[in-house]
CSV table of C-alpha atoms in Angstrom, one decimal:
chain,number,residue,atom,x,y,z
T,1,UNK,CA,0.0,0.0,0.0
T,2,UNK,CA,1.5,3.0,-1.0
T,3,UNK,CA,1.2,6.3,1.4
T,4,UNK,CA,2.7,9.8,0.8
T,5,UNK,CA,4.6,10.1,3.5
T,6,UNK,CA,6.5,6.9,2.7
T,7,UNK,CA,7.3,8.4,-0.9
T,8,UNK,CA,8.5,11.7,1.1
T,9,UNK,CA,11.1,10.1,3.3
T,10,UNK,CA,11.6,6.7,1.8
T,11,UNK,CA,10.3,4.3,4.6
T,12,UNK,CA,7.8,1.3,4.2
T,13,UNK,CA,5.5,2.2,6.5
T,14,UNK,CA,4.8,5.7,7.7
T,15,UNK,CA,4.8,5.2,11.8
T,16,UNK,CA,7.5,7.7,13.1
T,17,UNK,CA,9.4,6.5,15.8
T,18,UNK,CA,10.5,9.8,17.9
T,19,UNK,CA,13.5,8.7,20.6
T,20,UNK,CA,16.4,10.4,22.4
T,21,UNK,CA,17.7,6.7,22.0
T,22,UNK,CA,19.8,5.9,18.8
T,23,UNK,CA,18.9,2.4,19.6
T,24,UNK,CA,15.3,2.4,19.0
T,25,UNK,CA,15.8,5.2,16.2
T,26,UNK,CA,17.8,2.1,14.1
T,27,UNK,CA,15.2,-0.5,15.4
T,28,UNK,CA,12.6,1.4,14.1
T,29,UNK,CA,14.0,2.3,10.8
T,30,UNK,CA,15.1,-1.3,10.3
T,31,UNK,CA,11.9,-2.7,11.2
T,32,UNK,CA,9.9,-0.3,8.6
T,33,UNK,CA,9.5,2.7,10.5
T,34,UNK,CA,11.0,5.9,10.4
T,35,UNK,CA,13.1,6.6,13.4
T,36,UNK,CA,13.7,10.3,14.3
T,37,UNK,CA,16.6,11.4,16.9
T,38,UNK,CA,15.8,13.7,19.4
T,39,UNK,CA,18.7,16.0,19.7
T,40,UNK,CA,17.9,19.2,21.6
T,41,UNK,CA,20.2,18.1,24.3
T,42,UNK,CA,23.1,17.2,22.3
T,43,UNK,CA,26.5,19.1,21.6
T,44,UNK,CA,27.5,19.0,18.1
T,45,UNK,CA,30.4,16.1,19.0
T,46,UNK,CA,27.7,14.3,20.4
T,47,UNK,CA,25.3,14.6,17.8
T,48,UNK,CA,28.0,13.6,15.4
T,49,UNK,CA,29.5,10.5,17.6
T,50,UNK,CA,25.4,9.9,17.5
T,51,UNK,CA,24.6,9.8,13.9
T,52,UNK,CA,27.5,7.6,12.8
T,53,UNK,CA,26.5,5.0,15.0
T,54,UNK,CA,23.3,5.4,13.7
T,55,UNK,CA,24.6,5.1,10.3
T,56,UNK,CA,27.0,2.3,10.8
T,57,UNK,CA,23.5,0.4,12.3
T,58,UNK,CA,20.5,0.9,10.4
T,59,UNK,CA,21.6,-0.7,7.3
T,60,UNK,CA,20.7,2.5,4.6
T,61,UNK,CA,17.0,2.5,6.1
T,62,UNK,CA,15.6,6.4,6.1
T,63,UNK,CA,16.2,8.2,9.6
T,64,UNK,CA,15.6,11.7,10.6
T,65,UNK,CA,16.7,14.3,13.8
T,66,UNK,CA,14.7,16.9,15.8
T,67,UNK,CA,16.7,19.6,16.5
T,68,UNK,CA,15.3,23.2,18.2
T,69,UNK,CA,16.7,26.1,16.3
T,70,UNK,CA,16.8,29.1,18.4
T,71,UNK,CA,14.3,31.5,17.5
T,72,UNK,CA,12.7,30.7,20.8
T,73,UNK,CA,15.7,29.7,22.5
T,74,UNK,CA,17.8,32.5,22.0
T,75,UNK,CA,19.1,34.4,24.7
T,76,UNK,CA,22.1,36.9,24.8
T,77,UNK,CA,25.5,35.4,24.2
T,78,UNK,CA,27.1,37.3,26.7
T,79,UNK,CA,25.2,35.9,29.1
T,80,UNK,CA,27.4,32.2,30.3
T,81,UNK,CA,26.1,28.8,31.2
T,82,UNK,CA,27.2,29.5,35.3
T,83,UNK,CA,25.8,33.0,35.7
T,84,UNK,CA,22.4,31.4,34.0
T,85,UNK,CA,22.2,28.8,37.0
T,86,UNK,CA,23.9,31.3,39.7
T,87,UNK,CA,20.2,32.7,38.9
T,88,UNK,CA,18.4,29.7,40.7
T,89,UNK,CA,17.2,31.0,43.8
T,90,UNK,CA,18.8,29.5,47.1
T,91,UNK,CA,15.4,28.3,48.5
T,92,UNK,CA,15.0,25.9,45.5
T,93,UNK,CA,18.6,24.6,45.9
T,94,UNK,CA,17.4,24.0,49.3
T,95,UNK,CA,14.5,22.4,48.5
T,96,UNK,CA,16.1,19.7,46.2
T,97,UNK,CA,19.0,19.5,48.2
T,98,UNK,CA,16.4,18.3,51.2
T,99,UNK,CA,14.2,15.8,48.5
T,100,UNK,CA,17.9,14.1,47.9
T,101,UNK,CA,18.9,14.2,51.3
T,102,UNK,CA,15.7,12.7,52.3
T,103,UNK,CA,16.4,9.9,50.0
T,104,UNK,CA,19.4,9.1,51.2
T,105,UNK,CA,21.5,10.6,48.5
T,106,UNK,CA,24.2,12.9,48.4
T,107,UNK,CA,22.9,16.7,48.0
T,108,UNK,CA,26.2,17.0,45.9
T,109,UNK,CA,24.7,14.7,43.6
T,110,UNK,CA,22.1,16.5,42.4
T,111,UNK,CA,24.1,20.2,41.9
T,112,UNK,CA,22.9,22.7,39.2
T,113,UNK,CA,25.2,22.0,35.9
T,114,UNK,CA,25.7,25.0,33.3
T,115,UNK,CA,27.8,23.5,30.1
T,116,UNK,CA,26.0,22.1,27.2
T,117,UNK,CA,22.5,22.4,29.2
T,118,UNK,CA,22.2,26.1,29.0
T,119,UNK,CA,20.9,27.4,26.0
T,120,UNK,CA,22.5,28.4,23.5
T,121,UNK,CA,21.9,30.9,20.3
T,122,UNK,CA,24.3,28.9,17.7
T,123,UNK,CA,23.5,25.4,19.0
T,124,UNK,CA,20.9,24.7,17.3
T,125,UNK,CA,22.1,26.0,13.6
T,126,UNK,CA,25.2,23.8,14.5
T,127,UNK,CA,23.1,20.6,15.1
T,128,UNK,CA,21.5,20.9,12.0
T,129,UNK,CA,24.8,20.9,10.0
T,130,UNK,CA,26.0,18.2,11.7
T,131,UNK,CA,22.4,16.5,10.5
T,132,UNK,CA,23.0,17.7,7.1
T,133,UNK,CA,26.6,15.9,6.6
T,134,UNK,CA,24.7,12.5,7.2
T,135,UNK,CA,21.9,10.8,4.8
T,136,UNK,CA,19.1,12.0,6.9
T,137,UNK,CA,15.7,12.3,5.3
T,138,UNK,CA,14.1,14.5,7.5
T,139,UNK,CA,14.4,17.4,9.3
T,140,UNK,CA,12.1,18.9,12.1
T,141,UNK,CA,12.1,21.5,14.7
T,142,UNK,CA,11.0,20.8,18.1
T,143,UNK,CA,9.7,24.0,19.2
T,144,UNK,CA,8.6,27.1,18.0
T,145,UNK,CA,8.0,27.9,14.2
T,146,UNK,CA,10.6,26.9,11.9
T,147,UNK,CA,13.5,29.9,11.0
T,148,UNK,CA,14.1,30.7,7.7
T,149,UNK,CA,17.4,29.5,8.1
T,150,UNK,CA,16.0,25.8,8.5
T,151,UNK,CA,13.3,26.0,6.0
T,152,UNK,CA,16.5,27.0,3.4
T,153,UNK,CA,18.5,24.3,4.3
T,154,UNK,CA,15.9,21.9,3.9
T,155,UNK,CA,15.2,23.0,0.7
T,156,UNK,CA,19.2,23.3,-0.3
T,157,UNK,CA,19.8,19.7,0.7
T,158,UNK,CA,16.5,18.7,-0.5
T,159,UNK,CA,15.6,17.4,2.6
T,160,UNK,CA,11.6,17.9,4.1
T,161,UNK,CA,11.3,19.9,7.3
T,162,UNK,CA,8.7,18.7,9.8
T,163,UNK,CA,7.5,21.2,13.0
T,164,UNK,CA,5.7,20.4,16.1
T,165,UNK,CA,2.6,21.9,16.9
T,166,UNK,CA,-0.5,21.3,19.3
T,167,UNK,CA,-2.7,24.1,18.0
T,168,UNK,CA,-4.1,24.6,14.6
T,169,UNK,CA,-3.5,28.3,14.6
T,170,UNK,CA,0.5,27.6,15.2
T,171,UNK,CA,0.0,25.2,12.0
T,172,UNK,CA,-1.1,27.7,9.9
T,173,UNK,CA,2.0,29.7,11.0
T,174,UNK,CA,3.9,26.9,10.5
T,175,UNK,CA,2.4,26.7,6.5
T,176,UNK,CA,3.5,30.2,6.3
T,177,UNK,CA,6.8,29.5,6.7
T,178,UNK,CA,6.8,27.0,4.5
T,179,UNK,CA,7.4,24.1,6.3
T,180,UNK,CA,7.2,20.4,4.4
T,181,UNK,CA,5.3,18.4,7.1
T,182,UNK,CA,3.1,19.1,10.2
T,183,UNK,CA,3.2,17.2,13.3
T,184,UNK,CA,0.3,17.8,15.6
T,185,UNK,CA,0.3,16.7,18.9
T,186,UNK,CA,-2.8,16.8,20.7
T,187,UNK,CA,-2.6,16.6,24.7
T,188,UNK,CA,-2.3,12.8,25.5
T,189,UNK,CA,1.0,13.3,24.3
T,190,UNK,CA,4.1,13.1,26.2
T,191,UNK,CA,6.6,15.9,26.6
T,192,UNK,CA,5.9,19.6,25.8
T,193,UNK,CA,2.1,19.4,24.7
T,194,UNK,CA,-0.7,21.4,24.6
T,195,UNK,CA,-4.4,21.1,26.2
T,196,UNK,CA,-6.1,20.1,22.7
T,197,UNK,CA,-6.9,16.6,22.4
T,198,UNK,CA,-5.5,14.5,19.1
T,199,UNK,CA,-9.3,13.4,18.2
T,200,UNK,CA,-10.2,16.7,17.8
T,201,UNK,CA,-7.2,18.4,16.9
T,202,UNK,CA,-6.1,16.3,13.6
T,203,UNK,CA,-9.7,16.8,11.7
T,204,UNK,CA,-9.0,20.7,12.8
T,205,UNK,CA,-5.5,21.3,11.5
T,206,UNK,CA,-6.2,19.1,8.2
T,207,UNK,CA,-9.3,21.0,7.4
T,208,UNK,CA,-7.2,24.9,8.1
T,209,UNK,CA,-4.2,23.2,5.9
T,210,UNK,CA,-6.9,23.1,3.3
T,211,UNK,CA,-8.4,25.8,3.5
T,212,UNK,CA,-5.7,27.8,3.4
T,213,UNK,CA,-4.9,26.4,0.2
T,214,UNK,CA,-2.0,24.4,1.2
T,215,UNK,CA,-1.2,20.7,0.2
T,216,UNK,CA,0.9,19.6,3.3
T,217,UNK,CA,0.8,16.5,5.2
T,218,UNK,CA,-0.2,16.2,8.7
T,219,UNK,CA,0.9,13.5,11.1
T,220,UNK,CA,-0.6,12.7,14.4
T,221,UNK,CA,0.7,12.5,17.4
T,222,UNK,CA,-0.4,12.0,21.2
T,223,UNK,CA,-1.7,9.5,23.1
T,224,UNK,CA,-1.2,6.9,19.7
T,225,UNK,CA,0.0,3.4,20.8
T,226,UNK,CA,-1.8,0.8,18.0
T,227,UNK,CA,-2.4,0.1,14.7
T,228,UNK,CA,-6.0,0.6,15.0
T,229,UNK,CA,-5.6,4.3,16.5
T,230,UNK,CA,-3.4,4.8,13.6
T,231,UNK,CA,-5.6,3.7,11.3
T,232,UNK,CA,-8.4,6.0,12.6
T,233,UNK,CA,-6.3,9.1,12.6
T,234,UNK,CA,-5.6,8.4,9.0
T,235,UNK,CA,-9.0,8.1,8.8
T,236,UNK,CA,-9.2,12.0,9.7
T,237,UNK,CA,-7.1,13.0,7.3
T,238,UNK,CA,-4.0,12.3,9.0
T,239,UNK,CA,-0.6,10.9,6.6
T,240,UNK,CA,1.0,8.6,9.3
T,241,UNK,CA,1.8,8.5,13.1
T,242,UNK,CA,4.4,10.4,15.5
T,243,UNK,CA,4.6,8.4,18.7
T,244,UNK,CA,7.2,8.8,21.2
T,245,UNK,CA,5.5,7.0,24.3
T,246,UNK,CA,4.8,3.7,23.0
T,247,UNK,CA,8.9,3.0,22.9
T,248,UNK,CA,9.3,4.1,26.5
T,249,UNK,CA,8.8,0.4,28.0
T,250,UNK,CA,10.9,-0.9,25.2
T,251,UNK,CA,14.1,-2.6,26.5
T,252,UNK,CA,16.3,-0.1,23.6
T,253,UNK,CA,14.6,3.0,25.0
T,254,UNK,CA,17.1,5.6,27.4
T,255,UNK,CA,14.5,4.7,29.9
T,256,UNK,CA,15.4,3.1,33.6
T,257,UNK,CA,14.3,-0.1,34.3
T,258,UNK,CA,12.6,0.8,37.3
T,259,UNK,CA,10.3,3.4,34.7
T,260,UNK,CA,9.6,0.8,32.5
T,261,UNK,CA,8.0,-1.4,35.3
T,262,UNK,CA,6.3,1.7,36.6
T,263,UNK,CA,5.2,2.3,33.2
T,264,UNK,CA,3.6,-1.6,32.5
T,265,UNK,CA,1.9,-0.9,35.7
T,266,UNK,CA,0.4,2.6,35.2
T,267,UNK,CA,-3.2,3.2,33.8
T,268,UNK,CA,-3.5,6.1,31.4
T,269,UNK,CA,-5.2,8.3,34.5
T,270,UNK,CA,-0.8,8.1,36.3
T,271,UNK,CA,0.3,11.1,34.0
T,272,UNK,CA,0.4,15.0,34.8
T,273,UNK,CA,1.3,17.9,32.8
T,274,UNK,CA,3.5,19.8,34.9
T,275,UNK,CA,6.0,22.9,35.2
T,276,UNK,CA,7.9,20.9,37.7
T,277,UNK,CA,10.5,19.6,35.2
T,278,UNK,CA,11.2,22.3,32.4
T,279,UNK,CA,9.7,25.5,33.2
T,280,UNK,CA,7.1,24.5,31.0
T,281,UNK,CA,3.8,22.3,31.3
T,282,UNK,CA,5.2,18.5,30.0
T,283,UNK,CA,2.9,15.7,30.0
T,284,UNK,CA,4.8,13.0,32.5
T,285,UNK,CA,4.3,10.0,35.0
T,286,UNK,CA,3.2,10.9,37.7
T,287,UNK,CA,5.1,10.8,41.2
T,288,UNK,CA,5.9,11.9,44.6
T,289,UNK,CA,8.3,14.6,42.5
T,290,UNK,CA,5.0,16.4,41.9
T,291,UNK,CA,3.7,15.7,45.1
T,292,UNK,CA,6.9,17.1,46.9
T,293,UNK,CA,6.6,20.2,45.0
T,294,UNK,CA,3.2,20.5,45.2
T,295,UNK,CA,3.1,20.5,49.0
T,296,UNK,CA,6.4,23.1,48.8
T,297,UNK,CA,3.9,25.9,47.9
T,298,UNK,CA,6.7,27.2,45.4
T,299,UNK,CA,5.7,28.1,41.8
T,300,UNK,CA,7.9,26.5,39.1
T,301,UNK,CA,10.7,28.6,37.9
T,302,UNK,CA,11.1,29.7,34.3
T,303,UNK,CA,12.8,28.2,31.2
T,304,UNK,CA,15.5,27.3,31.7
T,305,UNK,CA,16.0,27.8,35.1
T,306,UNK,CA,13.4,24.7,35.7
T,307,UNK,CA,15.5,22.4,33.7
T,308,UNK,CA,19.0,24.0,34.8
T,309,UNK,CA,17.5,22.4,38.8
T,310,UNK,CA,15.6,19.7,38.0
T,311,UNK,CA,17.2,17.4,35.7
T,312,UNK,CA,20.7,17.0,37.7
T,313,UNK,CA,18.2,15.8,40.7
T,314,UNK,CA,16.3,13.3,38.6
T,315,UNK,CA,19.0,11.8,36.8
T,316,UNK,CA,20.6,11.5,40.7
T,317,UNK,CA,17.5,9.8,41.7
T,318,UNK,CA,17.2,7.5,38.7
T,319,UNK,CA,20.8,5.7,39.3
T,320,UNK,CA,19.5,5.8,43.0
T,321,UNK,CA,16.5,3.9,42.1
T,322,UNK,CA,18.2,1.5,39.6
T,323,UNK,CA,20.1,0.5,43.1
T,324,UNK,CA,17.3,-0.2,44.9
T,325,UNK,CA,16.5,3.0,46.2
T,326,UNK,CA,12.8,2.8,47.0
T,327,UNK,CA,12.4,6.5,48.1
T,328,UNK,CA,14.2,7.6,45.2
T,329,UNK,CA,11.9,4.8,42.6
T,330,UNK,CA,8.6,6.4,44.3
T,331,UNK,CA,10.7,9.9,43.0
T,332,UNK,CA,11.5,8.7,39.8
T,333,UNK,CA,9.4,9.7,36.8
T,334,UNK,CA,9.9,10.6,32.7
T,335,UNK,CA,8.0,12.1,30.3
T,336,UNK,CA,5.2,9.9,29.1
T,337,UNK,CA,1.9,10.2,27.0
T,338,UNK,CA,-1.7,9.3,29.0
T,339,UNK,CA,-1.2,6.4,25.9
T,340,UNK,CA,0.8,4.1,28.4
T,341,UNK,CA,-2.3,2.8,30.1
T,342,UNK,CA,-2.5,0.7,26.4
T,343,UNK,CA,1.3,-0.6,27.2
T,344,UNK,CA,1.0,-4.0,28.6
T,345,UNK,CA,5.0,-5.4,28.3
T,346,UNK,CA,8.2,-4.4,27.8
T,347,UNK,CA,8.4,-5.7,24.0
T,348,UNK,CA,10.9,-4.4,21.5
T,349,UNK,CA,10.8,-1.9,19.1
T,350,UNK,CA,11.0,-4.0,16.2
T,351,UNK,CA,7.9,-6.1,17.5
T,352,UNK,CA,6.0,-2.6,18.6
T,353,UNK,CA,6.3,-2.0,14.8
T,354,UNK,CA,5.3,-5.5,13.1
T,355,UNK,CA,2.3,-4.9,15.6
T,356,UNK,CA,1.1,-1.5,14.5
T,357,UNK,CA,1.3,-2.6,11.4
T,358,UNK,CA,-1.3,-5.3,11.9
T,359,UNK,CA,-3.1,-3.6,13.7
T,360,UNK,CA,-3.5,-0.9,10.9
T,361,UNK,CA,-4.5,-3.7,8.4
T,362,UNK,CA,-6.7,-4.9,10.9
T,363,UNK,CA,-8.7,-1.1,11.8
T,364,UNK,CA,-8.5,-0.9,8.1
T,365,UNK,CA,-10.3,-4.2,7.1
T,366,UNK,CA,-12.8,-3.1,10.2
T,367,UNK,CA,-13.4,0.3,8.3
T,368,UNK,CA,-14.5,-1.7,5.1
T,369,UNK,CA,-16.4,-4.5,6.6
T,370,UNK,CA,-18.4,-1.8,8.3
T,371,UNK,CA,-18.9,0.0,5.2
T,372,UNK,CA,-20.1,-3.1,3.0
C-alpha cells in the first residue's frame, strides 16, 4: 500500500518513531519505520559521535533528527552557562538539596550544571549541519515555528522539514513559513504538549491546511500506541503516526528499568502535565516529585531555570533507584503520554512495529467491513 509520506522520506510504513535513544531510532527504521533522533540536548560532537552510529547500524533505512533552532531559545551570548544557574534561587537549591537528602542521597549529587544544558543561540544552527553531513531524510524542529534558516537548508539539501505543533492556529503559522510536514500533537502526548486533544485536533489542523490552500501532510501525534488508533487518525485526514511514548517500555529506550515497570503498571489516568521539570507544562508520569513540589507551595521557575534544577536531581535519583533506592523509585518519573495505560509489556521496538502494522491492516479491514 502506498502512502505519501513513505514516498516523502523513503520508509515502508509511515509510523515515526520519535527517541532520544539511537537504539530504537535504528530498530525502528530497520523494522519499517521511520526513526527520528531527538537532539535538543546534544552538543554538536555528540550529535555527530550519535549519527555515525546510527549510520553504521540501520543498514541504509531512512532516519531523521529533531533539533530546536533558536528563534525561541535564544538568549544573549554574553550571558554564560554558570551565571544562568547562579540565577536559581537559594530556596530551591534548598529544596532539592532536602528531597535528595531525604532519599538518602548525596545533595552534591544533584548540583545545578551549566555546560552544554544552557541554552544556546548557535546550537541549534550547529546541530543541524551536523544533521546535514549524514543521509538524513528528514528534518524537524521541536519547538517554536521553523527559522528561515531551516526551512532553506531543507530545501538546499532537499531534505523535508517537519514542525511540532499542538494548535491549529500555530500550524497555519507553521504553513507560512513554509514548512514540508506538520506534526500535531494533541494533549495525551508526552513531553511539551498542549491542552487540545488528538481526536479533535487532527480533523482541525487538516481541514485549516486546506483551506488555506496548502497541500501539506499532517501527522498525528499523542496519546497513539496501535495500529487501530493509527488507522483511525488516517481516517481523519492524518498521513502517518508520530509516537514517542509507545517505545518508552521498550528494552532499547534511554528509559530506567525501574520506569519501564512503573510504566507496565500505570493506567492512562498516572500522567500530569507539569512545570515541575522544564519551566514549562510537559505531559509526564506521575510521582511523589510532583507531590513534593506541590506540597512546597513554590511556583515552578522559568525556562530554563526549571530544567537547569531539575534534571541533575532526577538523573541522581534515577541511578539511586536503579540500586534499589525505594524512596528515590517512588521519585523517579519521565516524560510519558496518557497512551501508556495501552502498554502491557516491555516488547521491542522491532515487535511494537510488526504490531502497528497489523493492527492498521486490521482497523483498516474493520473500516470496510463496516462499510459493506
Amino acid at each position: 500500500m502506498p502512502f505519501k509520506m513513505t514516498e516523502m522520506v523513503g520508509c515502508e510504513f509511515p509510523l515515526f518513531a520519535f527517541s532520544h535513544c539511537r537504539d530504537v531510532v535504528v530498530a525502528a527504521s530497520r523494522a519499517g519505520g521511520f526513526g527520528v533522533l531527538g537532539a535538543v540536548s546534544y552538543t554538536p560532537e555528540q550529535l555527530e559521535h550519535e549519527l555515525q552510529w546510527i549510520d553504521d547500524h540501520v543498514d541504509g533505512m531512512p532516519y531523521g533528527v529533531d533539533v530546536l533552532i533558536p528563534e525561541v531559545q535564544a538568549v544573549d551570548h554574553s550571558v554564560s552557562a554558570d551565571e544562568i544557574v547562579a540565577q536559581i534561587p537559594s530556596q530551591y537549591r534548598d529544596f532539592t538539596r532536602q528531597l535528595l537528602r531525604d532519599a538518602g542521597i548525596s545533595d552534591e549529587a544533584g548540583a545545578p550544571q551549566g555546560g552544554s544544558q544552557a541554552p544556546n543561540t548557535s546550537l541549534g544552527q550547529e546541530l543541524l549541519e551536523v544533521s546535514f553531513n549524514h543521509p538524513v531524510r528528514l528534518i524537524a524542529n521541536a519547538l517554536g515555528t521553523a527559522p528561515p534558516e531551516m526551512i532553506q537548508a531543507g530545501k538546499k539539501h532537499g531534505i523535508p522539514v517537519a514542525a511540532l505543533v499542538g494548535a491549529k492556529e500555530h500550524a497555519l503559522k507553521q504553513v507560512d513559513a513554509g514548512v514540508d510536514i506538520i506534526v500535531a500533537q494533541g494533549g495525551e502526548g508526552g513531553g511539551h504538549c498542549g491542552d487540545v486533544s488528538t481526536v479533535v485536533l487532527i480533523p482541525e489542523v487538516v481541514r485549516a491546511i486546506k483551506q488555506a490552500g496548502a497541500d501539506i501532510p499532517v501527522l498525528a501525534a499523542g496519546g497513539i500506541m496501535t495500529g487501530e488508533q493509527m488507522a483511525g487518525m488516517m481516517a481523519m485526514g492524518a498521513a502517518g503516526a508520530w509516537c514517542g511514548s509507545v517505545w518508552l517500555a521498550s528494552p532499547e529506550a534511554e528509559t530506567t528499568p525501574v520506569f519501564r515497570e512503573k510504566m507496565v503498571a500505570a493506567g492512562s489516568r498516572d500522567t500530569i502535565r507539569s512545570k515541575y521539570r522544564t519551566g514549562k507544562f510537559s505531559r509526564q508520569l506521575k510521582s511523589e516529585w510532583h507531590d513534593r513540589w506541590e506540597q512546597a507551595g513554590l511556583p515552578a521557575l522559568p525556562m530554563p531555570l526549571m530544567s537547569l534544577l531539575a534534571e541533575p536531581v532526577l538523573r541522581a535519583l534515577d541511578q539511586a533507584a536503579v540500586s534499589g533506592n525505594a524512596q528515590a523509585q517512588a521519585l523517579s518519573s519521565y516524560w510519558v503520554g496518557q497512551g501508556l495505560g495501552l502498554v502491557e509489556d516491555q516488547r521491542g521496538v522491532g515487535t511494537i512495529v510488526q504490531d502497528f502494522k497489523e493492527g492498521f491492516a486490521r482497523g483498516v479491514e474493520g473500516l470496510n467491513a463496516s462499510l459493506e
